[in-house]
Short mmCIF file of C-alpha atoms and ligand atoms in Angstrom, two decimals:
data_model
loop_
_atom_site.label_atom_id
_atom_site.label_comp_id
_atom_site.label_asym_id
_atom_site.label_seq_id
_atom_site.Cartn_x
_atom_site.Cartn_y
_atom_site.Cartn_z
CA MET A 216 94.98 86.01 58.89
CA SER A 217 93.45 85.42 55.20
CA THR A 218 95.94 86.74 52.35
CA LEU A 219 92.98 88.30 50.98
CA VAL A 220 92.66 91.09 53.58
CA ASN A 221 93.72 93.64 51.21
CA VAL A 222 91.80 92.42 48.16
CA PRO A 223 88.74 93.92 48.24
CA ARG A 224 85.30 91.87 46.97
CA SER A 225 83.82 92.46 43.48
CA VAL A 226 80.58 93.34 44.29
CA ILE A 227 78.50 93.99 47.64
CA TRP A 228 74.60 94.11 48.33
CA ASN A 229 73.84 96.46 50.92
CA GLY A 230 70.11 95.87 51.28
CA ASN A 231 68.93 98.16 48.38
CA SER A 232 71.69 98.91 45.93
CA ILE A 233 74.89 97.18 44.71
CA THR A 234 77.57 98.73 45.84
CA LEU A 235 80.37 97.55 42.99
CA LEU A 236 84.23 97.57 42.85
CA ASN A 237 85.31 99.23 39.53
CA GLN A 238 87.49 96.83 37.77
CA THR A 239 88.37 99.63 34.90
CA LYS A 240 90.23 102.02 37.47
CA LEU A 241 92.29 99.25 39.09
CA PRO A 242 95.49 99.48 40.02
CA THR A 243 95.83 102.84 40.33
CA GLU A 244 92.03 103.50 41.89
CA VAL A 245 90.26 101.57 44.39
CA GLU A 246 86.77 103.06 43.45
CA TYR A 247 83.58 101.73 44.28
CA LYS A 248 80.36 102.79 42.64
CA GLU A 249 76.56 102.67 43.39
CA LEU A 250 74.28 100.94 41.01
CA THR A 251 70.51 102.00 41.58
CA THR A 252 69.08 100.97 38.21
CA ILE A 253 68.67 97.82 36.00
CA GLU A 254 70.50 99.98 33.01
CA SER A 255 73.26 101.31 35.39
CA VAL A 256 74.10 97.19 36.22
CA TRP A 257 73.81 96.57 32.35
CA ASP A 258 76.36 99.00 31.48
CA SER A 259 78.59 98.10 34.28
CA ILE A 260 78.82 94.69 32.85
CA VAL A 261 79.43 95.79 29.14
CA ALA A 262 82.03 98.25 30.46
CA LEU A 263 83.90 95.55 32.33
CA GLU A 264 83.51 97.73 35.33
CA VAL A 265 82.50 94.44 36.92
CA ARG A 266 84.14 91.18 34.84
CA GLY A 267 84.76 87.81 35.51
CA ALA A 268 82.16 85.04 34.63
CA PRO A 269 81.15 84.36 38.64
CA ALA A 270 81.28 88.10 39.42
CA ILE A 271 79.02 88.82 36.12
CA GLY A 272 76.74 86.17 37.38
CA ILE A 273 76.30 87.11 41.07
CA THR A 274 76.30 91.09 40.00
CA ALA A 275 73.27 90.58 37.37
CA ALA A 276 71.35 88.53 40.05
CA PHE A 277 71.41 91.44 42.08
CA GLY A 278 70.17 93.72 39.53
CA LEU A 279 67.32 91.50 39.12
CA ALA A 280 66.17 91.27 42.38
CA GLN A 281 67.30 95.25 43.02
CA ALA A 282 64.79 95.98 39.71
CA ALA A 283 61.86 93.68 40.91
CA ARG A 284 61.81 95.41 44.36
CA ARG A 285 60.44 98.57 42.43
CA TYR A 286 57.96 96.87 40.40
CA GLU A 287 54.56 98.29 41.39
CA THR A 288 51.99 95.68 40.62
CA ALA A 289 50.27 93.44 43.19
CA ASP A 290 49.58 90.99 40.81
CA ILE A 291 52.12 88.13 40.67
CA THR A 292 51.53 87.03 37.13
CA LYS A 293 52.40 90.67 35.92
CA PHE A 294 55.09 90.51 38.43
CA LEU A 295 56.59 87.64 36.80
CA ALA A 296 56.16 88.55 33.30
CA GLN A 297 58.35 91.96 33.80
CA LEU A 298 60.81 89.84 35.70
CA LYS A 299 61.18 87.69 32.56
CA ARG A 300 61.62 90.82 30.25
CA ASP A 301 64.56 92.34 32.89
CA ARG A 302 66.19 88.89 32.92
CA ASP A 303 66.37 89.24 29.12
CA TYR A 304 67.43 92.44 29.41
CA LEU A 305 70.71 91.85 31.28
CA ALA A 306 71.06 88.44 29.54
CA SER A 307 71.75 90.72 26.61
CA SER A 308 74.84 92.31 28.00
CA ARG A 309 77.61 89.69 27.35
CA PRO A 310 77.13 86.38 25.47
CA THR A 311 79.82 84.14 26.42
CA ALA A 312 80.30 83.89 30.13
CA VAL A 313 77.23 81.13 30.69
CA ASN A 314 77.49 82.42 34.65
CA LEU A 315 75.21 85.08 33.60
CA PHE A 316 72.27 83.03 32.37
CA TRP A 317 72.76 80.31 34.93
CA ALA A 318 72.37 82.98 38.00
CA LEU A 319 69.81 84.85 36.08
CA ASP A 320 67.83 81.61 35.44
CA ARG A 321 68.53 80.26 39.01
CA VAL A 322 67.32 83.70 40.46
CA VAL A 323 64.09 83.67 38.24
CA ARG A 324 63.54 80.14 39.38
CA SER A 325 63.35 80.81 42.69
CA VAL A 326 60.07 82.72 42.45
CA ASP A 327 56.54 81.34 41.11
CA ASP A 328 52.70 82.40 40.85
CA SER A 329 52.24 80.46 44.29
CA LEU A 330 54.03 83.59 46.21
CA THR A 331 52.74 86.75 46.93
CA VAL A 332 54.87 89.84 45.37
CA GLU A 333 56.13 90.97 48.38
CA GLU A 334 57.36 87.19 49.16
CA ALA A 335 58.67 87.05 45.60
CA LYS A 336 61.20 89.94 46.28
CA GLU A 337 62.48 88.79 49.33
CA ARG A 338 62.81 85.36 47.83
CA LEU A 339 64.83 86.78 44.90
CA GLU A 340 66.93 88.89 46.86
CA ARG A 341 67.96 85.92 49.24
CA GLU A 342 68.57 83.57 46.02
CA ALA A 343 70.91 86.42 44.54
CA LEU A 344 72.90 86.55 48.16
CA ASP A 345 72.87 82.57 48.40
CA ILE A 346 74.73 82.72 45.13
CA GLN A 347 77.18 84.70 46.16
CA GLN A 348 77.84 82.82 49.34
CA GLU A 349 78.16 79.44 47.52
CA ASP A 350 80.45 81.02 44.84
CA GLU A 351 82.93 81.96 47.58
CA GLU A 352 82.69 78.63 49.44
CA VAL A 353 82.93 77.10 45.80
CA CYS A 354 85.84 79.20 44.71
CA ARG A 355 87.75 78.07 48.20
CA THR A 356 87.22 74.56 47.22
CA ILE A 357 88.27 74.64 43.61
CA GLY A 358 91.66 76.74 45.49
CA GLU A 359 91.84 73.07 47.77
CA ASN A 360 91.56 70.86 44.74
CA ALA A 361 94.18 72.97 42.66
CA LEU A 362 96.65 73.05 45.19
CA THR A 363 97.07 69.58 44.96
CA LEU A 364 98.55 69.88 41.19
CA PHE A 365 101.40 72.15 42.58
CA ARG A 366 104.60 71.66 44.83
CA ASP A 367 106.31 74.13 46.74
CA GLY A 368 108.57 76.20 44.56
CA ASP A 369 106.61 75.45 41.30
CA LYS A 370 106.48 78.50 38.79
CA VAL A 371 103.01 78.80 37.25
CA LEU A 372 101.70 80.75 34.11
CA THR A 373 98.33 81.98 34.11
CA ILE A 374 96.45 84.90 31.69
CA CYS A 375 93.47 87.39 32.61
CA ASN A 376 92.05 87.34 36.07
CA ALA A 377 90.49 84.52 37.33
CA GLY A 378 91.34 86.12 40.71
CA SER A 379 89.03 87.09 43.75
CA ILE A 380 87.52 90.27 41.96
CA ALA A 381 86.37 87.94 39.09
CA THR A 382 84.45 85.84 41.61
CA ALA A 383 82.65 86.41 45.44
CA ARG A 384 85.80 85.80 46.79
CA TYR A 385 89.18 83.67 46.21
CA GLY A 386 88.99 83.39 42.60
CA THR A 387 89.07 80.38 40.50
CA ALA A 388 92.51 80.01 38.53
CA LEU A 389 94.16 82.26 41.67
CA ALA A 390 92.39 80.37 44.31
CA PRO A 391 95.62 77.85 44.88
CA PHE A 392 98.09 80.88 45.17
CA TYR A 393 96.07 82.21 48.00
CA LEU A 394 95.63 78.86 50.12
CA ALA A 395 99.50 78.13 49.25
CA LYS A 396 100.22 81.75 50.72
CA GLU A 397 98.20 81.11 53.83
CA GLN A 398 99.85 77.37 54.09
CA GLY A 399 103.43 78.75 53.61
CA ILE A 400 103.96 76.79 50.45
CA SER A 401 106.42 79.08 48.11
CA LEU A 402 104.43 79.36 44.53
CA GLN A 403 105.92 82.00 41.97
CA VAL A 404 102.82 83.15 39.43
CA PHE A 405 103.84 84.65 36.16
CA ALA A 406 101.13 86.47 34.74
CA SER A 407 100.33 87.24 31.12
CA GLU A 408 99.34 91.02 30.77
CA THR A 409 96.39 89.96 28.67
CA ARG A 410 95.96 92.32 25.79
CA PRO A 411 93.70 94.45 24.87
CA VAL A 412 92.11 94.84 28.05
CA LEU A 413 94.94 93.86 30.13
CA GLN A 414 93.26 91.98 32.87
CA GLY A 415 96.41 90.39 33.96
CA ALA A 416 98.64 93.15 34.15
CA ARG A 417 95.60 95.58 35.99
CA LEU A 418 94.06 92.98 37.99
CA THR A 419 95.72 89.97 38.48
CA ALA A 420 99.36 91.29 39.13
CA TRP A 421 97.43 94.01 41.45
CA GLU A 422 95.39 91.40 43.06
CA LEU A 423 98.40 89.02 43.92
CA GLN A 424 100.89 91.83 45.03
CA GLN A 425 97.80 92.86 47.56
CA ALA A 426 98.10 89.62 49.12
CA GLY A 427 101.64 89.05 49.22
CA VAL A 428 102.05 86.59 46.46
CA ASP A 429 105.23 86.09 44.40
CA VAL A 430 104.09 87.56 40.83
CA THR A 431 106.15 88.37 37.90
CA LEU A 432 104.49 90.44 34.74
CA ILE A 433 105.19 89.33 31.38
CA THR A 434 103.69 90.51 28.07
CA ASP A 435 101.89 88.21 26.10
CA ASN A 436 104.48 87.62 23.28
CA MET A 437 106.92 86.64 26.21
CA ALA A 438 105.07 83.40 26.93
CA ALA A 439 107.07 81.09 25.19
CA ASN A 440 110.09 82.15 26.04
CA THR A 441 109.11 82.49 29.65
CA ILE A 442 108.27 78.57 29.87
CA ALA A 443 111.66 77.96 28.80
CA ALA A 444 113.58 80.50 30.24
CA LYS A 445 112.22 80.68 33.63
CA GLY A 446 111.33 76.74 33.86
CA ILE A 447 107.32 77.35 34.09
CA SER A 448 105.84 74.08 35.34
CA ALA A 449 102.45 74.44 34.68
CA ILE A 450 99.56 76.68 33.23
CA ILE A 451 96.52 77.17 35.16
CA VAL A 452 93.48 79.41 33.59
CA GLY A 453 89.99 80.29 34.41
CA ALA A 454 86.65 79.76 32.15
CA ASP A 455 83.73 81.48 31.20
CA ARG A 456 81.83 78.59 29.29
CA ILE A 457 82.73 74.91 29.56
CA VAL A 458 80.68 72.55 27.35
CA ALA A 459 79.76 68.94 27.34
CA ASN A 460 83.04 67.59 25.69
CA GLY A 461 85.41 69.83 27.85
CA ASP A 462 86.22 72.57 24.82
CA THR A 463 86.42 75.41 26.99
CA ALA A 464 86.04 79.31 26.16
CA ASN A 465 88.37 81.53 28.29
CA LYS A 466 90.04 84.84 27.89
CA ILE A 467 91.66 85.32 24.21
CA GLY A 468 95.04 84.01 24.09
CA THR A 469 94.25 81.02 26.41
CA PHE A 470 94.34 78.61 23.01
CA ASN A 471 98.03 79.96 22.79
CA LEU A 472 99.12 79.02 26.10
CA ALA A 473 97.63 75.36 25.92
CA VAL A 474 99.10 74.73 22.26
CA LEU A 475 102.64 76.09 24.09
CA ALA A 476 102.18 73.88 27.17
CA LYS A 477 101.45 71.01 24.62
CA TYR A 478 105.20 71.83 23.11
CA PHE A 479 106.72 72.13 25.94
CA ASN A 480 105.03 69.05 27.59
CA ILE A 481 103.73 70.90 30.84
CA PRO A 482 100.06 70.12 32.34
CA PHE A 483 97.66 72.93 31.02
CA TYR A 484 94.69 73.17 33.53
CA VAL A 485 91.31 75.01 33.76
CA ALA A 486 89.87 76.10 37.15
CA ALA A 487 86.04 76.71 37.09
CA PRO A 488 82.90 75.91 39.11
CA LEU A 489 80.13 73.74 38.13
CA SER A 490 78.08 77.13 37.40
CA THR A 491 80.54 77.73 34.27
CA PHE A 492 79.74 74.19 32.58
CA ASP A 493 77.17 74.11 29.75
CA PRO A 494 76.34 70.55 29.03
CA ALA A 495 73.47 71.58 26.63
CA LEU A 496 76.25 72.53 24.28
CA GLU A 497 78.22 69.46 22.61
CA THR A 498 81.26 71.09 21.45
CA GLY A 499 83.18 74.51 21.68
CA ALA A 500 82.04 75.55 18.04
CA GLU A 501 78.64 76.13 19.54
CA ILE A 502 79.77 78.80 21.83
CA VAL A 503 78.90 82.27 20.74
CA ILE A 504 82.10 84.53 21.22
CA GLU A 505 82.01 87.97 22.25
CA GLU A 506 82.97 90.56 19.82
CA ARG A 507 84.08 93.87 21.49
CA LYS A 508 84.65 97.68 19.93
CA ASP A 509 87.63 98.21 17.49
CA GLU A 510 88.61 101.01 20.16
CA GLU A 511 90.16 98.36 22.25
CA VAL A 512 92.74 97.41 20.12
CA THR A 513 93.54 100.38 18.41
CA HIS A 514 93.87 102.51 21.60
CA VAL A 515 95.47 102.13 24.86
CA PHE A 516 93.82 104.22 27.58
CA GLY A 517 93.11 106.63 25.22
CA THR A 518 95.86 107.20 23.18
CA ARG A 519 95.70 105.89 19.68
CA VAL A 520 98.49 103.18 18.50
CA ALA A 521 97.06 102.12 15.31
CA PRO A 522 96.17 104.39 11.84
CA GLU A 523 92.90 105.58 11.49
CA GLY A 524 90.42 102.89 9.66
CA VAL A 525 92.57 99.82 10.11
CA ALA A 526 90.29 96.85 10.19
CA VAL A 527 90.56 95.26 13.48
CA TYR A 528 89.46 92.00 14.62
CA ASN A 529 88.83 91.56 18.27
CA PRO A 530 87.42 88.46 19.94
CA ALA A 531 87.21 88.80 23.92
CA PHE A 532 87.57 84.79 24.17
CA ASP A 533 88.77 82.03 22.39
CA VAL A 534 88.12 78.08 22.37
CA THR A 535 90.89 75.77 23.75
CA PRO A 536 89.88 72.08 22.73
CA ASN A 537 89.52 69.66 25.27
CA GLU A 538 92.64 67.45 24.28
CA LEU A 539 94.81 70.31 24.94
CA ILE A 540 93.41 70.33 28.47
CA THR A 541 95.61 68.17 31.12
CA GLY A 542 92.49 68.50 33.97
CA ILE A 543 89.55 70.82 34.88
CA VAL A 544 89.70 71.71 38.56
CA THR A 545 86.03 71.77 39.76
CA GLU A 546 84.59 72.01 43.43
CA LYS A 547 83.57 68.49 42.89
CA GLY A 548 87.29 67.25 42.07
CA ILE A 549 89.64 67.33 39.00
CA LEU A 550 88.12 65.70 35.89
CA ARG A 551 90.82 64.06 33.43
CA GLY A 552 90.67 61.99 30.82
CA ASN A 553 87.23 61.22 28.88
CA TYR A 554 85.75 64.83 29.62
CA LYS A 555 82.31 63.88 28.06
CA GLU A 556 82.04 61.18 30.52
CA ALA A 557 82.96 63.25 33.47
CA ILE A 558 80.86 66.39 32.50
CA ALA A 559 77.96 63.68 32.20
CA LYS A 560 78.57 62.11 35.62
CA LEU A 561 78.74 65.92 37.01
CA PHE A 562 75.01 66.63 35.94
CA LEU A 563 73.22 63.38 36.53
C1 LIG B 870 86.57 83.58 37.09
S1 LIG B 870 86.07 83.67 35.55
C2 LIG B 870 87.33 84.81 34.84
C3 LIG B 870 87.43 84.60 33.56
O1 LIG B 870 86.73 86.15 32.88
C4 LIG B 870 87.48 86.66 32.18
O2 LIG B 870 86.73 87.44 30.99
P1 LIG B 870 86.28 89.04 31.20
O3 LIG B 870 87.44 89.79 32.01
O4 LIG B 870 86.19 89.47 29.72
O5 LIG B 870 85.16 88.62 31.74
C5 LIG B 870 88.61 85.84 31.47
O6 LIG B 870 88.50 85.20 30.46
C6 LIG B 870 88.80 85.03 33.13
O7 LIG B 870 89.16 83.77 32.56
#
């Protein structure tokens, strides 16, 4: 039996609307919401009701296909023009995770003016469903590839949530832990809480606990002490955008862990599907880092924890330089060494 039997799916297309797991309610409530308009899809992405690069892309793809079903024109040229406008609207929700743009553009590319409007509507829905199905298969393969990096008894540190609910299923950085559980391999996961939105405490600790995986929660400032005191053997994280030279954008705090991995001489792995790569960007300096509202830092679930008027800096991501990354685990295998060459080969 799959270890994920008690872990809900992030998003479900039920034929005419989107059923979304509302991740802002976890871990205390497993609540679903129906998204029936493109505005509600945009709002859910911005509010992190759905988050995680692949899950954002999948949800946006369903949101675009759903919106197109309601276009009233029978003129394919007008249909495609409206589709582009709605694609741009959904693309404006969050700037860093490349999967949002990758999924939207893949759905748009699936139709053209050789189709009738009705054929285009069906095609868009099919493409969004294919994206979700492929992501589940890809994430499982990433898990299989990542599992080769660990041995029975290893203690592994991670940050944020790159788990099943951040993807179609299985996750990326967390995928090996689910497969290890299925295969009777004992891995102990240490999850960093991940201020300010607490994806580690609220989501990763919850997901892994639901799956019966050994998980220990730490606060972000415990990372160095934990690596030393608990004998952490490796660090594995997800990604939101990996560029041509291997520089990787991921949740804020990831760069910190990469520096600690270097200091403690333990491997630092990134796990991500090819849909999270952006080879058009040469270095991490080109990645647009989302800055979110001050209240995420000055308040904890509505309670003020900082003085009125204090200046706030709230980047949602940081960029880990490629030289700090031991390996990048993909569905095509584990990239090491000269990432520029290895990534170029992926996209030949
Ligand atoms: C498998 S992608 C997960 C990736 O996305 C998270 O960011 P957010 O929660 O803001 O969407 C984080 O960077 C994870 O590593």
